[in-house]
Amino acid sequence: MKERKMQMVANKVKMEDEDSLDVQFWLSQPASARIAELTRLRHEYYIWLIGEFPSQMEKTVMRRKI
């Protein structure tokens, strides 16, 4: 068996702290990285759902009266 050169590391995180850590992480990322990740997730979701990424998407707009 090969000997590991790098030791495996794991951090225990409480469930209630996990969401705030996720939020802190994404807020620390630049807007371009957040949009790129959102696009990647959306792409994976549509491929899983319908087998392909649609060439056009409907635009949802909500207008509120002030």
PDB file of N, CA, C and O in Angstrom:
ATOM      1  N   MET A   1       0.845  -1.190   0.000  1.00  0.00           N
ATOM      2  CA  MET A   1       0.000   0.000   0.000  1.00  0.00           C
ATOM      3  C   MET A   1       0.881   1.242   0.000  1.00  0.00           C
ATOM      4  O   MET A   1       1.878   1.303   0.710  1.00  0.00           O
ATOM      5  N   LYS A   2       0.485   2.230  -0.813  1.00  0.00           N
ATOM      6  CA  LYS A   2       1.258   3.468  -0.886  1.00  0.00           C
ATOM      7  C   LYS A   2       1.067   4.279   0.379  1.00  0.00           C
ATOM      8  O   LYS A   2      -0.001   4.311   0.971  1.00  0.00           O
ATOM      9  N   GLU A   3       2.113   4.957   0.761  1.00  0.00           N
ATOM     10  CA  GLU A   3       2.035   5.841   1.924  1.00  0.00           C
ATOM     11  C   GLU A   3       1.655   7.240   1.441  1.00  0.00           C
ATOM     12  O   GLU A   3       2.164   7.725   0.433  1.00  0.00           O
ATOM     13  N   ARG A   4       0.726   7.862   2.153  1.00  0.00           N
ATOM     14  CA  ARG A   4       0.262   9.210   1.774  1.00  0.00           C
ATOM     15  C   ARG A   4       1.362  10.236   2.012  1.00  0.00           C
ATOM     16  O   ARG A   4       2.026  10.211   3.035  1.00  0.00           O
ATOM     17  N   LYS A   5       1.488  11.160   1.064  1.00  0.00           N
ATOM     18  CA  LYS A   5       2.440  12.252   1.225  1.00  0.00           C
ATOM     19  C   LYS A   5       1.799  13.409   1.964  1.00  0.00           C
ATOM     20  O   LYS A   5       2.469  14.174   2.631  1.00  0.00           O
ATOM     21  N   MET A   6       0.459  13.521   1.820  1.00  0.00           N
ATOM     22  CA  MET A   6      -0.259  14.600   2.477  1.00  0.00           C
ATOM     23  C   MET A   6      -1.307  13.981   3.398  1.00  0.00           C
ATOM     24  O   MET A   6      -2.022  13.064   3.014  1.00  0.00           O
ATOM     25  N   GLN A   7      -1.377  14.494   4.601  1.00  0.00           N
ATOM     26  CA  GLN A   7      -2.316  13.964   5.570  1.00  0.00           C
ATOM     27  C   GLN A   7      -3.730  14.481   5.289  1.00  0.00           C
ATOM     28  O   GLN A   7      -3.918  15.637   4.905  1.00  0.00           O
ATOM     29  N   MET A   8      -4.722  13.607   5.432  1.00  0.00           N
ATOM     30  CA  MET A   8      -6.112  14.002   5.216  1.00  0.00           C
ATOM     31  C   MET A   8      -6.578  14.851   6.397  1.00  0.00           C
ATOM     32  O   MET A   8      -6.245  14.577   7.543  1.00  0.00           O
ATOM     33  N   VAL A   9      -7.354  15.888   6.082  1.00  0.00           N
ATOM     34  CA  VAL A   9      -7.829  16.816   7.106  1.00  0.00           C
ATOM     35  C   VAL A   9      -9.342  16.946   6.985  1.00  0.00           C
ATOM     36  O   VAL A   9      -9.879  17.043   5.885  1.00  0.00           O
ATOM     37  N   ALA A  10     -10.033  16.950   8.106  1.00  0.00           N
ATOM     38  CA  ALA A  10     -11.480  17.155   8.125  1.00  0.00           C
ATOM     39  C   ALA A  10     -11.813  18.138   9.243  1.00  0.00           C
ATOM     40  O   ALA A  10     -11.182  18.140  10.297  1.00  0.00           O
ATOM     41  N   ASN A  11     -12.785  18.994   8.984  1.00  0.00           N
ATOM     42  CA  ASN A  11     -13.240  19.949   9.988  1.00  0.00           C
ATOM     43  C   ASN A  11     -14.678  19.633  10.350  1.00  0.00           C
ATOM     44  O   ASN A  11     -15.519  19.469   9.466  1.00  0.00           O
ATOM     45  N   LYS A  12     -14.959  19.563  11.650  1.00  0.00           N
ATOM     46  CA  LYS A  12     -16.327  19.365  12.100  1.00  0.00           C
ATOM     47  C   LYS A  12     -16.994  20.734  12.199  1.00  0.00           C
ATOM     48  O   LYS A  12     -16.439  21.667  12.748  1.00  0.00           O
ATOM     49  N   VAL A  13     -18.202  20.818  11.630  1.00  0.00           N
ATOM     50  CA  VAL A  13     -18.953  22.066  11.653  1.00  0.00           C
ATOM     51  C   VAL A  13     -20.362  21.747  12.115  1.00  0.00           C
ATOM     52  O   VAL A  13     -20.978  20.795  11.629  1.00  0.00           O
ATOM     53  N   LYS A  14     -20.877  22.532  13.037  1.00  0.00           N
ATOM     54  CA  LYS A  14     -22.246  22.333  13.492  1.00  0.00           C
ATOM     55  C   LYS A  14     -23.203  22.707  12.371  1.00  0.00           C
ATOM     56  O   LYS A  14     -22.940  23.609  11.583  1.00  0.00           O
ATOM     57  N   MET A  15     -24.333  22.006  12.304  1.00  0.00           N
ATOM     58  CA  MET A  15     -25.313  22.243  11.242  1.00  0.00           C
ATOM     59  C   MET A  15     -25.784  23.694  11.229  1.00  0.00           C
ATOM     60  O   MET A  15     -25.945  24.285  10.172  1.00  0.00           O
ATOM     61  N   GLU A  16     -26.003  24.283  12.382  1.00  0.00           N
ATOM     62  CA  GLU A  16     -26.498  25.659  12.430  1.00  0.00           C
ATOM     63  C   GLU A  16     -25.445  26.669  11.970  1.00  0.00           C
ATOM     64  O   GLU A  16     -25.778  27.770  11.536  1.00  0.00           O
ATOM     65  N   ASP A  17     -24.173  26.297  12.032  1.00  0.00           N
ATOM     66  CA  ASP A  17     -23.102  27.184  11.578  1.00  0.00           C
ATOM     67  C   ASP A  17     -22.818  27.027  10.080  1.00  0.00           C
ATOM     68  O   ASP A  17     -22.215  27.905   9.461  1.00  0.00           O
ATOM     69  N   GLU A  18     -23.261  25.919   9.513  1.00  0.00           N
ATOM     70  CA  GLU A  18     -22.926  25.620   8.122  1.00  0.00           C
ATOM     71  C   GLU A  18     -23.499  26.661   7.162  1.00  0.00           C
ATOM     72  O   GLU A  18     -22.802  27.124   6.249  1.00  0.00           O
ATOM     73  N   ASP A  19     -24.757  27.062   7.337  1.00  0.00           N
ATOM     74  CA  ASP A  19     -25.356  28.047   6.444  1.00  0.00           C
ATOM     75  C   ASP A  19     -24.630  29.378   6.500  1.00  0.00           C
ATOM     76  O   ASP A  19     -24.380  29.999   5.474  1.00  0.00           O
ATOM     77  N   SER A  20     -24.286  29.833   7.697  1.00  0.00           N
ATOM     78  CA  SER A  20     -23.607  31.126   7.812  1.00  0.00           C
ATOM     79  C   SER A  20     -22.210  31.070   7.196  1.00  0.00           C
ATOM     80  O   SER A  20     -21.752  32.046   6.604  1.00  0.00           O
ATOM     81  N   LEU A  21     -21.546  29.906   7.295  1.00  0.00           N
ATOM     82  CA  LEU A  21     -20.233  29.760   6.661  1.00  0.00           C
ATOM     83  C   LEU A  21     -20.361  29.806   5.139  1.00  0.00           C
ATOM     84  O   LEU A  21     -19.525  30.408   4.461  1.00  0.00           O
ATOM     85  N   ASP A  22     -21.422  29.174   4.606  1.00  0.00           N
ATOM     86  CA  ASP A  22     -21.657  29.226   3.160  1.00  0.00           C
ATOM     87  C   ASP A  22     -21.897  30.661   2.707  1.00  0.00           C
ATOM     88  O   ASP A  22     -21.354  31.109   1.695  1.00  0.00           O
ATOM     89  N   VAL A  23     -22.723  31.381   3.439  1.00  0.00           N
ATOM     90  CA  VAL A  23     -23.023  32.767   3.088  1.00  0.00           C
ATOM     91  C   VAL A  23     -21.754  33.609   3.144  1.00  0.00           C
ATOM     92  O   VAL A  23     -21.479  34.388   2.230  1.00  0.00           O
ATOM     93  N   GLN A  24     -20.976  33.455   4.195  1.00  0.00           N
ATOM     94  CA  GLN A  24     -19.728  34.217   4.319  1.00  0.00           C
ATOM     95  C   GLN A  24     -18.790  33.913   3.151  1.00  0.00           C
ATOM     96  O   GLN A  24     -18.159  34.810   2.597  1.00  0.00           O
ATOM     97  N   PHE A  25     -18.706  32.628   2.778  1.00  0.00           N
ATOM     98  CA  PHE A  25     -17.828  32.251   1.668  1.00  0.00           C
ATOM     99  C   PHE A  25     -18.262  32.937   0.382  1.00  0.00           C
ATOM    100  O   PHE A  25     -17.452  33.555  -0.310  1.00  0.00           O
ATOM    101  N   TRP A  26     -19.564  32.841   0.034  1.00  0.00           N
ATOM    102  CA  TRP A  26     -20.021  33.393  -1.233  1.00  0.00           C
ATOM    103  C   TRP A  26     -19.993  34.909  -1.234  1.00  0.00           C
ATOM    104  O   TRP A  26     -19.758  35.510  -2.286  1.00  0.00           O
ATOM    105  N   LEU A  27     -20.183  35.541  -0.096  1.00  0.00           N
ATOM    106  CA  LEU A  27     -20.069  36.992  -0.048  1.00  0.00           C
ATOM    107  C   LEU A  27     -18.628  37.456  -0.206  1.00  0.00           C
ATOM    108  O   LEU A  27     -18.371  38.577  -0.629  1.00  0.00           O
ATOM    109  N   SER A  28     -17.687  36.572   0.130  1.00  0.00           N
ATOM    110  CA  SER A  28     -16.272  36.925  -0.022  1.00  0.00           C
ATOM    111  C   SER A  28     -15.786  36.753  -1.463  1.00  0.00           C
ATOM    112  O   SER A  28     -14.707  37.218  -1.815  1.00  0.00           O
ATOM    113  N   GLN A  29     -16.571  36.082  -2.295  1.00  0.00           N
ATOM    114  CA  GLN A  29     -16.195  35.847  -3.692  1.00  0.00           C
ATOM    115  C   GLN A  29     -16.606  37.044  -4.556  1.00  0.00           C
ATOM    116  O   GLN A  29     -17.589  37.715  -4.272  1.00  0.00           O
ATOM    117  N   PRO A  30     -15.857  37.315  -5.616  1.00  0.00           N
ATOM    118  CA  PRO A  30     -16.248  38.405  -6.525  1.00  0.00           C
ATOM    119  C   PRO A  30     -17.550  38.045  -7.247  1.00  0.00           C
ATOM    120  O   PRO A  30     -17.889  36.870  -7.396  1.00  0.00           O
ATOM    121  N   ALA A  31     -18.246  39.060  -7.703  1.00  0.00           N
ATOM    122  CA  ALA A  31     -19.535  38.851  -8.379  1.00  0.00           C
ATOM    123  C   ALA A  31     -19.376  37.933  -9.588  1.00  0.00           C
ATOM    124  O   ALA A  31     -20.240  37.100  -9.854  1.00  0.00           O
ATOM    125  N   SER A  32     -18.292  38.045 -10.316  1.00  0.00           N
ATOM    126  CA  SER A  32     -18.092  37.209 -11.503  1.00  0.00           C
ATOM    127  C   SER A  32     -18.015  35.726 -11.132  1.00  0.00           C
ATOM    128  O   SER A  32     -18.541  34.871 -11.861  1.00  0.00           O
ATOM    129  N   ALA A  33     -17.394  35.396 -10.011  1.00  0.00           N
ATOM    130  CA  ALA A  33     -17.298  34.002  -9.566  1.00  0.00           C
ATOM    131  C   ALA A  33     -18.668  33.482  -9.128  1.00  0.00           C
ATOM    132  O   ALA A  33     -19.018  32.328  -9.393  1.00  0.00           O
ATOM    133  N   ARG A  34     -19.452  34.336  -8.462  1.00  0.00           N
ATOM    134  CA  ARG A  34     -20.791  33.929  -8.025  1.00  0.00           C
ATOM    135  C   ARG A  34     -21.693  33.688  -9.233  1.00  0.00           C
ATOM    136  O   ARG A  34     -22.439  32.699  -9.278  1.00  0.00           O
ATOM    137  N   ILE A  35     -21.629  34.558 -10.237  1.00  0.00           N
ATOM    138  CA  ILE A  35     -22.440  34.384 -11.437  1.00  0.00           C
ATOM    139  C   ILE A  35     -21.997  33.149 -12.211  1.00  0.00           C
ATOM    140  O   ILE A  35     -22.827  32.385 -12.716  1.00  0.00           O
ATOM    141  N   ALA A  36     -20.705  32.906 -12.285  1.00  0.00           N
ATOM    142  CA  ALA A  36     -20.194  31.722 -12.983  1.00  0.00           C
ATOM    143  C   ALA A  36     -20.686  30.444 -12.312  1.00  0.00           C
ATOM    144  O   ALA A  36     -21.079  29.485 -12.990  1.00  0.00           O
ATOM    145  N   GLU A  37     -20.694  30.421 -10.996  1.00  0.00           N
ATOM    146  CA  GLU A  37     -21.178  29.233 -10.272  1.00  0.00           C
ATOM    147  C   GLU A  37     -22.674  29.052 -10.463  1.00  0.00           C
ATOM    148  O   GLU A  37     -23.156  27.936 -10.647  1.00  0.00           O
ATOM    149  N   LEU A  38     -23.424  30.130 -10.440  1.00  0.00           N
ATOM    150  CA  LEU A  38     -24.861  30.063 -10.678  1.00  0.00           C
ATOM    151  C   LEU A  38     -25.144  29.529 -12.081  1.00  0.00           C
ATOM    152  O   LEU A  38     -26.010  28.662 -12.265  1.00  0.00           O
ATOM    153  N   THR A  39     -24.404  29.982 -13.057  1.00  0.00           N
ATOM    154  CA  THR A  39     -24.565  29.508 -14.435  1.00  0.00           C
ATOM    155  C   THR A  39     -24.239  28.025 -14.533  1.00  0.00           C
ATOM    156  O   THR A  39     -24.945  27.259 -15.196  1.00  0.00           O
ATOM    157  N   ARG A  40     -23.171  27.599 -13.866  1.00  0.00           N
ATOM    158  CA  ARG A  40     -22.792  26.175 -13.879  1.00  0.00           C
ATOM    159  C   ARG A  40     -23.883  25.318 -13.253  1.00  0.00           C
ATOM    160  O   ARG A  40     -24.280  24.288 -13.815  1.00  0.00           O
ATOM    161  N   LEU A  41     -24.422  25.748 -12.110  1.00  0.00           N
ATOM    162  CA  LEU A  41     -25.482  24.993 -11.444  1.00  0.00           C
ATOM    163  C   LEU A  41     -26.745  24.940 -12.292  1.00  0.00           C
ATOM    164  O   LEU A  41     -27.400  23.898 -12.394  1.00  0.00           O
ATOM    165  N   ARG A  42     -27.099  26.056 -12.903  1.00  0.00           N
ATOM    166  CA  ARG A  42     -28.286  26.101 -13.767  1.00  0.00           C
ATOM    167  C   ARG A  42     -28.113  25.161 -14.953  1.00  0.00           C
ATOM    168  O   ARG A  42     -29.025  24.435 -15.329  1.00  0.00           O
ATOM    169  N   HIS A  43     -26.921  25.157 -15.541  1.00  0.00           N
ATOM    170  CA  HIS A  43     -26.625  24.285 -16.673  1.00  0.00           C
ATOM    171  C   HIS A  43     -26.766  22.821 -16.265  1.00  0.00           C
ATOM    172  O   HIS A  43     -27.415  22.028 -16.962  1.00  0.00           O
ATOM    173  N   GLU A  44     -26.176  22.428 -15.140  1.00  0.00           N
ATOM    174  CA  GLU A  44     -26.268  21.051 -14.656  1.00  0.00           C
ATOM    175  C   GLU A  44     -27.722  20.663 -14.366  1.00  0.00           C
ATOM    176  O   GLU A  44     -28.140  19.547 -14.662  1.00  0.00           O
ATOM    177  N   TYR A  45     -28.496  21.584 -13.788  1.00  0.00           N
ATOM    178  CA  TYR A  45     -29.886  21.302 -13.457  1.00  0.00           C
ATOM    179  C   TYR A  45     -30.702  21.018 -14.706  1.00  0.00           C
ATOM    180  O   TYR A  45     -31.445  20.040 -14.766  1.00  0.00           O
ATOM    181  N   TYR A  46     -30.572  21.849 -15.739  1.00  0.00           N
ATOM    182  CA  TYR A  46     -31.351  21.643 -16.950  1.00  0.00           C
ATOM    183  C   TYR A  46     -30.942  20.360 -17.664  1.00  0.00           C
ATOM    184  O   TYR A  46     -31.784  19.655 -18.227  1.00  0.00           O
ATOM    185  N   ILE A  47     -29.670  20.040 -17.668  1.00  0.00           N
ATOM    186  CA  ILE A  47     -29.224  18.790 -18.289  1.00  0.00           C
ATOM    187  C   ILE A  47     -29.805  17.605 -17.523  1.00  0.00           C
ATOM    188  O   ILE A  47     -30.251  16.625 -18.121  1.00  0.00           O
ATOM    189  N   TRP A  48     -29.843  17.684 -16.202  1.00  0.00           N
ATOM    190  CA  TRP A  48     -30.436  16.619 -15.402  1.00  0.00           C
ATOM    191  C   TRP A  48     -31.942  16.533 -15.637  1.00  0.00           C
ATOM    192  O   TRP A  48     -32.504  15.445 -15.772  1.00  0.00           O
ATOM    193  N   LEU A  49     -32.605  17.681 -15.720  1.00  0.00           N
ATOM    194  CA  LEU A  49     -34.061  17.723 -15.819  1.00  0.00           C
ATOM    195  C   LEU A  49     -34.578  17.302 -17.195  1.00  0.00           C
ATOM    196  O   LEU A  49     -35.435  16.428 -17.298  1.00  0.00           O
ATOM    197  N   ILE A  50     -34.052  17.911 -18.262  1.00  0.00           N
ATOM    198  CA  ILE A  50     -34.590  17.645 -19.598  1.00  0.00           C
ATOM    199  C   ILE A  50     -33.562  17.062 -20.563  1.00  0.00           C
ATOM    200  O   ILE A  50     -33.876  16.814 -21.717  1.00  0.00           O
ATOM    201  N   GLY A  51     -32.359  16.859 -20.107  1.00  0.00           N
ATOM    202  CA  GLY A  51     -31.340  16.227 -20.942  1.00  0.00           C
ATOM    203  C   GLY A  51     -30.518  17.170 -21.797  1.00  0.00           C
ATOM    204  O   GLY A  51     -29.574  16.747 -22.442  1.00  0.00           O
ATOM    205  N   GLU A  52     -30.878  18.456 -21.817  1.00  0.00           N
ATOM    206  CA  GLU A  52     -30.111  19.424 -22.597  1.00  0.00           C
ATOM    207  C   GLU A  52     -30.344  20.822 -22.027  1.00  0.00           C
ATOM    208  O   GLU A  52     -31.323  21.067 -21.328  1.00  0.00           O
ATOM    209  N   PHE A  53     -29.445  21.715 -22.345  1.00  0.00           N
ATOM    210  CA  PHE A  53     -29.596  23.100 -21.905  1.00  0.00           C
ATOM    211  C   PHE A  53     -30.390  23.842 -22.971  1.00  0.00           C
ATOM    212  O   PHE A  53     -30.054  23.782 -24.157  1.00  0.00           O
ATOM    213  N   PRO A  54     -31.480  24.524 -22.583  1.00  0.00           N
ATOM    214  CA  PRO A  54     -32.314  25.200 -23.589  1.00  0.00           C
ATOM    215  C   PRO A  54     -31.558  26.326 -24.291  1.00  0.00           C
ATOM    216  O   PRO A  54     -30.731  27.004 -23.694  1.00  0.00           O
ATOM    217  N   SER A  55     -31.870  26.509 -25.579  1.00  0.00           N
ATOM    218  CA  SER A  55     -31.205  27.571 -26.335  1.00  0.00           C
ATOM    219  C   SER A  55     -31.756  28.943 -25.958  1.00  0.00           C
ATOM    220  O   SER A  55     -31.069  29.946 -26.083  1.00  0.00           O
ATOM    221  N   GLN A  56     -33.004  28.980 -25.504  1.00  0.00           N
ATOM    222  CA  GLN A  56     -33.612  30.229 -25.043  1.00  0.00           C
ATOM    223  C   GLN A  56     -34.308  29.963 -23.717  1.00  0.00           C
ATOM    224  O   GLN A  56     -34.818  28.868 -23.478  1.00  0.00           O
ATOM    225  N   MET A  57     -34.323  30.973 -22.869  1.00  0.00           N
ATOM    226  CA  MET A  57     -34.990  30.844 -21.579  1.00  0.00           C
ATOM    227  C   MET A  57     -35.975  31.982 -21.433  1.00  0.00           C
ATOM    228  O   MET A  57     -35.724  33.097 -21.891  1.00  0.00           O
ATOM    229  N   GLU A  58     -37.094  31.694 -20.769  1.00  0.00           N
ATOM    230  CA  GLU A  58     -38.059  32.732 -20.512  1.00  0.00           C
ATOM    231  C   GLU A  58     -37.515  33.672 -19.442  1.00  0.00           C
ATOM    232  O   GLU A  58     -36.813  33.247 -18.532  1.00  0.00           O
ATOM    233  N   LYS A  59     -37.861  34.917 -19.560  1.00  0.00           N
ATOM    234  CA  LYS A  59     -37.418  35.907 -18.597  1.00  0.00           C
ATOM    235  C   LYS A  59     -38.584  36.201 -17.656  1.00  0.00           C
ATOM    236  O   LYS A  59     -39.687  36.518 -18.086  1.00  0.00           O
ATOM    237  N   THR A  60     -38.348  36.054 -16.380  1.00  0.00           N
ATOM    238  CA  THR A  60     -39.379  36.303 -15.394  1.00  0.00           C
ATOM    239  C   THR A  60     -39.157  37.692 -14.802  1.00  0.00           C
ATOM    240  O   THR A  60     -38.086  37.996 -14.293  1.00  0.00           O
ATOM    241  N   VAL A  61     -40.176  38.517 -14.928  1.00  0.00           N
ATOM    242  CA  VAL A  61     -40.081  39.879 -14.413  1.00  0.00           C
ATOM    243  C   VAL A  61     -41.261  40.120 -13.496  1.00  0.00           C
ATOM    244  O   VAL A  61     -42.399  39.848 -13.846  1.00  0.00           O
ATOM    245  N   MET A  62     -40.991  40.614 -12.316  1.00  0.00           N
ATOM    246  CA  MET A  62     -42.056  40.950 -11.385  1.00  0.00           C
ATOM    247  C   MET A  62     -42.019  42.456 -11.160  1.00  0.00           C
ATOM    248  O   MET A  62     -40.971  43.006 -10.821  1.00  0.00           O
ATOM    249  N   ARG A  63     -43.135  43.092 -11.365  1.00  0.00           N
ATOM    250  CA  ARG A  63     -43.196  44.541 -11.154  1.00  0.00           C
ATOM    251  C   ARG A  63     -44.102  44.817  -9.957  1.00  0.00           C
ATOM    252  O   ARG A  63     -45.164  44.247  -9.842  1.00  0.00           O
ATOM    253  N   ARG A  64     -43.635  45.684  -9.117  1.00  0.00           N
ATOM    254  CA  ARG A  64     -44.429  46.087  -7.958  1.00  0.00           C
ATOM    255  C   ARG A  64     -44.855  47.530  -8.133  1.00  0.00           C
ATOM    256  O   ARG A  64     -44.069  48.373  -8.565  1.00  0.00           O
ATOM    257  N   LYS A  65     -46.093  47.800  -7.782  1.00  0.00           N
ATOM    258  CA  LYS A  65     -46.547  49.171  -7.812  1.00  0.00           C
ATOM    259  C   LYS A  65     -46.063  49.875  -6.565  1.00  0.00           C
ATOM    260  O   LYS A  65     -46.132  49.336  -5.456  1.00  0.00           O
ATOM    261  N   ILE A  66     -45.590  51.082  -6.742  1.00  0.00           N
ATOM    262  CA  ILE A  66     -45.060  51.837  -5.603  1.00  0.00           C
ATOM    263  C   ILE A  66     -46.085  52.841  -5.139  1.00  0.00           C
ATOM    264  O   ILE A  66     -46.829  53.412  -5.829  1.00  0.00           O
TER     265      ILE A  66
END
